[in-house]
């Protein structure tokens, strides 16, 4: 059974950069059919797609966040990572990593999510 | 961006009764070359990640009870729960995956409760 697990700091200061890692187990991050993405959810609010990556390193970002987002992959560790810079309180959210069965397929496996709070 | 709008925002239904949630997209999510609607439905319970219930507008995921049915095409979609169970209390989201960038946009969510 495919599993994804997010890790990273739960508290980050304004203007700093958030760094999260998603570890994939029970399946291969090098799967040719799969893409890997990040989605966030502010407390009590809806879902926002941040970006996605293929094992080759091809990336796709939400235009609304593109200037601040970097997603990378480390296939040797079965991990992909998110960096989000210039943080404000509006970036406080639960951050989920997820698998997409194809570039144009819905996320079907999700991590449990990690709450990141932006506060001084 | 394709905007997804759900109705109602919240819904209270008696146990055993039917629940209906609507989702409207600002443009068609039907890809004419393959006849597929790029529309999914998710269920999210408190403290949990969203769970994919239905993809391609009407394809139930493995293990999803058959009381959950997705229907609709192009811009208008419906999630129907035929006989509400206590464990169905959750927030439900529709999502389009037709667009290029952003890849996904979600509806605002519909909170389903027991009457």
PDB file of N, CA, C and O in Angstrom, chain A residues 39 41 45-47 49 52 60-63 96 100 103-108 110-112, chain B residues 38 40 42 44 47-50 52 55-56 93 95 97-104 106:
ATOM      1  N   UNK A  39      -0.434  20.172  -1.876  1.00  0.00           N
ATOM      2  CA  UNK A  39      -1.724  20.847  -1.758  1.00  0.00           C
ATOM      3  C   UNK A  39      -1.819  21.363  -0.325  1.00  0.00           C
ATOM      4  O   UNK A  39      -1.383  20.677   0.603  1.00  0.00           O
ATOM      5  N   UNK A  41      -4.170  23.606   2.843  1.00  0.00           N
ATOM      6  CA  UNK A  41      -5.511  23.918   3.329  1.00  0.00           C
ATOM      7  C   UNK A  41      -5.397  24.803   4.566  1.00  0.00           C
ATOM      8  O   UNK A  41      -5.057  24.310   5.646  1.00  0.00           O
ATOM      9  N   UNK A  45     -10.586  26.219   6.038  1.00  0.00           N
ATOM     10  CA  UNK A  45     -10.851  26.692   4.678  1.00  0.00           C
ATOM     11  C   UNK A  45     -10.679  25.573   3.646  1.00  0.00           C
ATOM     12  O   UNK A  45     -10.529  24.402   3.990  1.00  0.00           O
ATOM     13  N   UNK A  46     -10.713  25.945   2.379  1.00  0.00           N
ATOM     14  CA  UNK A  46     -10.671  24.970   1.299  1.00  0.00           C
ATOM     15  C   UNK A  46      -9.257  24.615   0.863  1.00  0.00           C
ATOM     16  O   UNK A  46      -8.269  24.989   1.475  1.00  0.00           O
ATOM     17  N   UNK A  47      -9.191  23.868  -0.227  1.00  0.00           N
ATOM     18  CA  UNK A  47      -7.955  23.264  -0.716  1.00  0.00           C
ATOM     19  C   UNK A  47      -7.363  24.069  -1.868  1.00  0.00           C
ATOM     20  O   UNK A  47      -8.091  24.533  -2.752  1.00  0.00           O
ATOM     21  N   UNK A  49      -4.112  23.836  -4.709  1.00  0.00           N
ATOM     22  CA  UNK A  49      -2.988  23.130  -5.302  1.00  0.00           C
ATOM     23  C   UNK A  49      -1.786  24.066  -5.377  1.00  0.00           C
ATOM     24  O   UNK A  49      -1.910  25.193  -5.842  1.00  0.00           O
ATOM     25  N   UNK A  52       3.310  20.417  -8.656  1.00  0.00           N
ATOM     26  CA  UNK A  52       3.554  18.982  -8.843  1.00  0.00           C
ATOM     27  C   UNK A  52       4.878  18.759  -9.530  1.00  0.00           C
ATOM     28  O   UNK A  52       5.409  19.668 -10.202  1.00  0.00           O
ATOM     29  N   UNK A  60       5.479  21.692 -12.235  1.00  0.00           N
ATOM     30  CA  UNK A  60       4.279  22.442 -12.613  1.00  0.00           C
ATOM     31  C   UNK A  60       3.832  23.194 -11.365  1.00  0.00           C
ATOM     32  O   UNK A  60       3.616  22.583 -10.320  1.00  0.00           O
ATOM     33  N   UNK A  61       3.712  24.514 -11.486  1.00  0.00           N
ATOM     34  CA  UNK A  61       3.393  25.324 -10.317  1.00  0.00           C
ATOM     35  C   UNK A  61       2.095  26.090 -10.516  1.00  0.00           C
ATOM     36  O   UNK A  61       1.756  26.516 -11.633  1.00  0.00           O
ATOM     37  N   UNK A  62       1.395  26.331  -9.412  1.00  0.00           N
ATOM     38  CA  UNK A  62       0.246  27.221  -9.445  1.00  0.00           C
ATOM     39  C   UNK A  62       0.748  28.631  -9.776  1.00  0.00           C
ATOM     40  O   UNK A  62       1.612  29.150  -9.076  1.00  0.00           O
ATOM     41  N   UNK A  63       0.214  29.237 -10.833  1.00  0.00           N
ATOM     42  CA  UNK A  63       0.688  30.586 -11.197  1.00  0.00           C
ATOM     43  C   UNK A  63       0.589  31.592 -10.047  1.00  0.00           C
ATOM     44  O   UNK A  63       1.405  32.517  -9.967  1.00  0.00           O
ATOM     45  N   UNK A  96      -0.324  19.176   2.519  1.00  0.00           N
ATOM     46  CA  UNK A  96      -0.421  17.763   2.172  1.00  0.00           C
ATOM     47  C   UNK A  96       0.467  17.461   0.969  1.00  0.00           C
ATOM     48  O   UNK A  96       0.539  18.260   0.026  1.00  0.00           O
ATOM     49  N   UNK A 100      -0.459  11.765  -7.830  1.00  0.00           N
ATOM     50  CA  UNK A 100      -1.406  11.901  -8.930  1.00  0.00           C
ATOM     51  C   UNK A 100      -1.144  10.739  -9.881  1.00  0.00           C
ATOM     52  O   UNK A 100      -0.018  10.509 -10.284  1.00  0.00           O
ATOM     53  N   UNK A 103      -0.338  13.165 -15.058  1.00  0.00           N
ATOM     54  CA  UNK A 103      -0.331  14.628 -14.927  1.00  0.00           C
ATOM     55  C   UNK A 103      -1.756  15.163 -14.847  1.00  0.00           C
ATOM     56  O   UNK A 103      -2.057  16.053 -14.048  1.00  0.00           O
ATOM     57  N   UNK A 104      -2.640  14.614 -15.665  1.00  0.00           N
ATOM     58  CA  UNK A 104      -4.040  15.031 -15.644  1.00  0.00           C
ATOM     59  C   UNK A 104      -4.883  13.954 -15.003  1.00  0.00           C
ATOM     60  O   UNK A 104      -5.763  13.365 -15.622  1.00  0.00           O
ATOM     61  N   UNK A 105      -4.568  13.669 -13.746  1.00  0.00           N
ATOM     62  CA  UNK A 105      -5.345  12.724 -12.963  1.00  0.00           C
ATOM     63  C   UNK A 105      -5.494  13.278 -11.573  1.00  0.00           C
ATOM     64  O   UNK A 105      -4.654  14.050 -11.114  1.00  0.00           O
ATOM     65  N   UNK A 106      -6.563  12.916 -10.860  1.00  0.00           N
ATOM     66  CA  UNK A 106      -6.767  13.477  -9.525  1.00  0.00           C
ATOM     67  C   UNK A 106      -5.822  12.867  -8.508  1.00  0.00           C
ATOM     68  O   UNK A 106      -5.435  11.702  -8.635  1.00  0.00           O
ATOM     69  N   UNK A 107      -5.446  13.621  -7.484  1.00  0.00           N
ATOM     70  CA  UNK A 107      -4.651  13.034  -6.397  1.00  0.00           C
ATOM     71  C   UNK A 107      -5.433  11.919  -5.734  1.00  0.00           C
ATOM     72  O   UNK A 107      -6.583  12.107  -5.329  1.00  0.00           O
ATOM     73  N   UNK A 108      -4.816  10.738  -5.647  1.00  0.00           N
ATOM     74  CA  UNK A 108      -5.557   9.609  -5.090  1.00  0.00           C
ATOM     75  C   UNK A 108      -4.969   9.063  -3.792  1.00  0.00           C
ATOM     76  O   UNK A 108      -5.690   8.456  -2.997  1.00  0.00           O
ATOM     77  N   UNK A 110      -2.886  10.432  -0.380  1.00  0.00           N
ATOM     78  CA  UNK A 110      -2.512  11.649   0.328  1.00  0.00           C
ATOM     79  C   UNK A 110      -1.753  11.304   1.608  1.00  0.00           C
ATOM     80  O   UNK A 110      -2.032  10.291   2.259  1.00  0.00           O
ATOM     81  N   UNK A 111      -0.807  12.176   1.963  1.00  0.00           N
ATOM     82  CA  UNK A 111      -0.230  12.085   3.286  1.00  0.00           C
ATOM     83  C   UNK A 111      -1.227  12.582   4.325  1.00  0.00           C
ATOM     84  O   UNK A 111      -2.291  13.114   3.970  1.00  0.00           O
ATOM     85  N   UNK A 112      -0.894  12.438   5.592  1.00  0.00           N
ATOM     86  CA  UNK A 112      -1.786  12.862   6.666  1.00  0.00           C
ATOM     87  C   UNK A 112      -1.810  14.372   6.825  1.00  0.00           C
ATOM     88  O   UNK A 112      -2.732  14.927   7.427  1.00  0.00           O
TER      89      UNK A 112
ATOM     90  N   UNK B  38     -13.282  15.697 -16.528  1.00  0.00           N
ATOM     91  CA  UNK B  38     -12.150  15.719 -15.602  1.00  0.00           C
ATOM     92  C   UNK B  38     -12.599  16.331 -14.274  1.00  0.00           C
ATOM     93  O   UNK B  38     -12.203  17.431 -13.889  1.00  0.00           O
ATOM     94  N   UNK B  40     -13.580  15.303 -10.087  1.00  0.00           N
ATOM     95  CA  UNK B  40     -13.491  14.351  -8.982  1.00  0.00           C
ATOM     96  C   UNK B  40     -14.260  14.865  -7.771  1.00  0.00           C
ATOM     97  O   UNK B  40     -14.505  16.070  -7.626  1.00  0.00           O
ATOM     98  N   UNK B  42     -14.284  14.455  -3.437  1.00  0.00           N
ATOM     99  CA  UNK B  42     -13.534  14.040  -2.251  1.00  0.00           C
ATOM    100  C   UNK B  42     -14.412  14.171  -1.015  1.00  0.00           C
ATOM    101  O   UNK B  42     -15.273  15.050  -0.939  1.00  0.00           O
ATOM    102  N   UNK B  44     -13.844  14.662   3.162  1.00  0.00           N
ATOM    103  CA  UNK B  44     -12.854  14.979   4.183  1.00  0.00           C
ATOM    104  C   UNK B  44     -13.503  15.011   5.559  1.00  0.00           C
ATOM    105  O   UNK B  44     -14.403  15.814   5.808  1.00  0.00           O
ATOM    106  N   UNK B  47      -9.641  16.342  10.783  1.00  0.00           N
ATOM    107  CA  UNK B  47      -8.313  15.853  11.113  1.00  0.00           C
ATOM    108  C   UNK B  47      -7.745  14.849  10.133  1.00  0.00           C
ATOM    109  O   UNK B  47      -6.683  14.268  10.403  1.00  0.00           O
ATOM    110  N   UNK B  48      -8.427  14.647   9.008  1.00  0.00           N
ATOM    111  CA  UNK B  48      -7.966  13.676   8.018  1.00  0.00           C
ATOM    112  C   UNK B  48      -7.728  14.361   6.673  1.00  0.00           C
ATOM    113  O   UNK B  48      -8.309  15.418   6.388  1.00  0.00           O
ATOM    114  N   UNK B  49      -6.895  13.743   5.828  1.00  0.00           N
ATOM    115  CA  UNK B  49      -6.750  14.276   4.467  1.00  0.00           C
ATOM    116  C   UNK B  49      -7.998  13.953   3.647  1.00  0.00           C
ATOM    117  O   UNK B  49      -8.786  13.062   4.017  1.00  0.00           O
ATOM    118  N   UNK B  50      -8.193  14.657   2.553  1.00  0.00           N
ATOM    119  CA  UNK B  50      -9.300  14.306   1.659  1.00  0.00           C
ATOM    120  C   UNK B  50      -9.133  12.881   1.134  1.00  0.00           C
ATOM    121  O   UNK B  50      -8.018  12.411   0.912  1.00  0.00           O
ATOM    122  N   UNK B  52     -10.341  10.420  -1.978  1.00  0.00           N
ATOM    123  CA  UNK B  52     -10.932  10.410  -3.315  1.00  0.00           C
ATOM    124  C   UNK B  52     -12.074   9.400  -3.361  1.00  0.00           C
ATOM    125  O   UNK B  52     -11.870   8.211  -3.112  1.00  0.00           O
ATOM    126  N   UNK B  55     -13.829   9.665  -9.468  1.00  0.00           N
ATOM    127  CA  UNK B  55     -13.050  10.335 -10.499  1.00  0.00           C
ATOM    128  C   UNK B  55     -13.797  10.246 -11.828  1.00  0.00           C
ATOM    129  O   UNK B  55     -14.771   9.469 -11.960  1.00  0.00           O
ATOM    130  N   UNK B  56     -13.353  11.049 -12.800  1.00  0.00           N
ATOM    131  CA  UNK B  56     -13.999  11.069 -14.119  1.00  0.00           C
ATOM    132  C   UNK B  56     -15.519  11.248 -14.003  1.00  0.00           C
ATOM    133  O   UNK B  56     -16.286  10.681 -14.774  1.00  0.00           O
ATOM    134  N   UNK B  93     -15.826  17.899  -1.338  1.00  0.00           N
ATOM    135  CA  UNK B  93     -15.260  18.834  -2.296  1.00  0.00           C
ATOM    136  C   UNK B  93     -15.339  18.254  -3.705  1.00  0.00           C
ATOM    137  O   UNK B  93     -15.061  17.065  -3.913  1.00  0.00           O
ATOM    138  N   UNK B  95     -13.582  18.793  -7.544  1.00  0.00           N
ATOM    139  CA  UNK B  95     -12.292  19.254  -8.048  1.00  0.00           C
ATOM    140  C   UNK B  95     -12.240  19.026  -9.546  1.00  0.00           C
ATOM    141  O   UNK B  95     -12.630  17.951 -10.028  1.00  0.00           O
ATOM    142  N   UNK B  97      -9.724  18.675 -12.886  1.00  0.00           N
ATOM    143  CA  UNK B  97      -8.331  18.444 -13.258  1.00  0.00           C
ATOM    144  C   UNK B  97      -8.178  18.514 -14.773  1.00  0.00           C
ATOM    145  O   UNK B  97      -7.324  17.839 -15.373  1.00  0.00           O
ATOM    146  N   UNK B  98      -9.009  19.337 -15.390  1.00  0.00           N
ATOM    147  CA  UNK B  98      -9.016  19.537 -16.842  1.00  0.00           C
ATOM    148  C   UNK B  98      -7.999  20.583 -17.273  1.00  0.00           C
ATOM    149  O   UNK B  98      -7.390  20.488 -18.342  1.00  0.00           O
ATOM    150  N   UNK B  99      -7.834  21.591 -16.431  1.00  0.00           N
ATOM    151  CA  UNK B  99      -7.044  22.753 -16.806  1.00  0.00           C
ATOM    152  C   UNK B  99      -5.557  22.419 -16.853  1.00  0.00           C
ATOM    153  O   UNK B  99      -5.115  21.410 -16.309  1.00  0.00           O
ATOM    154  N   UNK B 100      -4.779  23.301 -17.483  1.00  0.00           N
ATOM    155  CA  UNK B 100      -3.331  23.103 -17.519  1.00  0.00           C
ATOM    156  C   UNK B 100      -2.694  23.717 -16.276  1.00  0.00           C
ATOM    157  O   UNK B 100      -2.230  23.016 -15.396  1.00  0.00           O
ATOM    158  N   UNK B 101      -2.689  25.031 -16.178  1.00  0.00           N
ATOM    159  CA  UNK B 101      -2.183  25.650 -14.961  1.00  0.00           C
ATOM    160  C   UNK B 101      -3.186  26.686 -14.467  1.00  0.00           C
ATOM    161  O   UNK B 101      -3.496  27.624 -15.193  1.00  0.00           O
ATOM    162  N   UNK B 102      -3.711  26.569 -13.272  1.00  0.00           N
ATOM    163  CA  UNK B 102      -3.361  25.542 -12.298  1.00  0.00           C
ATOM    164  C   UNK B 102      -3.954  24.176 -12.676  1.00  0.00           C
ATOM    165  O   UNK B 102      -5.019  24.101 -13.264  1.00  0.00           O
ATOM    166  N   UNK B 103      -3.255  23.112 -12.310  1.00  0.00           N
ATOM    167  CA  UNK B 103      -3.715  21.767 -12.643  1.00  0.00           C
ATOM    168  C   UNK B 103      -5.049  21.454 -12.000  1.00  0.00           C
ATOM    169  O   UNK B 103      -5.878  20.772 -12.589  1.00  0.00           O
ATOM    170  N   UNK B 104      -5.195  21.903 -10.764  1.00  0.00           N
ATOM    171  CA  UNK B 104      -6.401  21.576 -10.009  1.00  0.00           C
ATOM    172  C   UNK B 104      -7.014  22.833  -9.412  1.00  0.00           C
ATOM    173  O   UNK B 104      -6.296  23.696  -8.920  1.00  0.00           O
ATOM    174  N   UNK B 106     -10.476  23.507  -6.688  1.00  0.00           N
ATOM    175  CA  UNK B 106     -11.464  22.829  -5.866  1.00  0.00           C
ATOM    176  C   UNK B 106     -12.664  23.733  -5.623  1.00  0.00           C
ATOM    177  O   UNK B 106     -12.528  24.972  -5.603  1.00  0.00           O
TER     178      UNK B 106
END
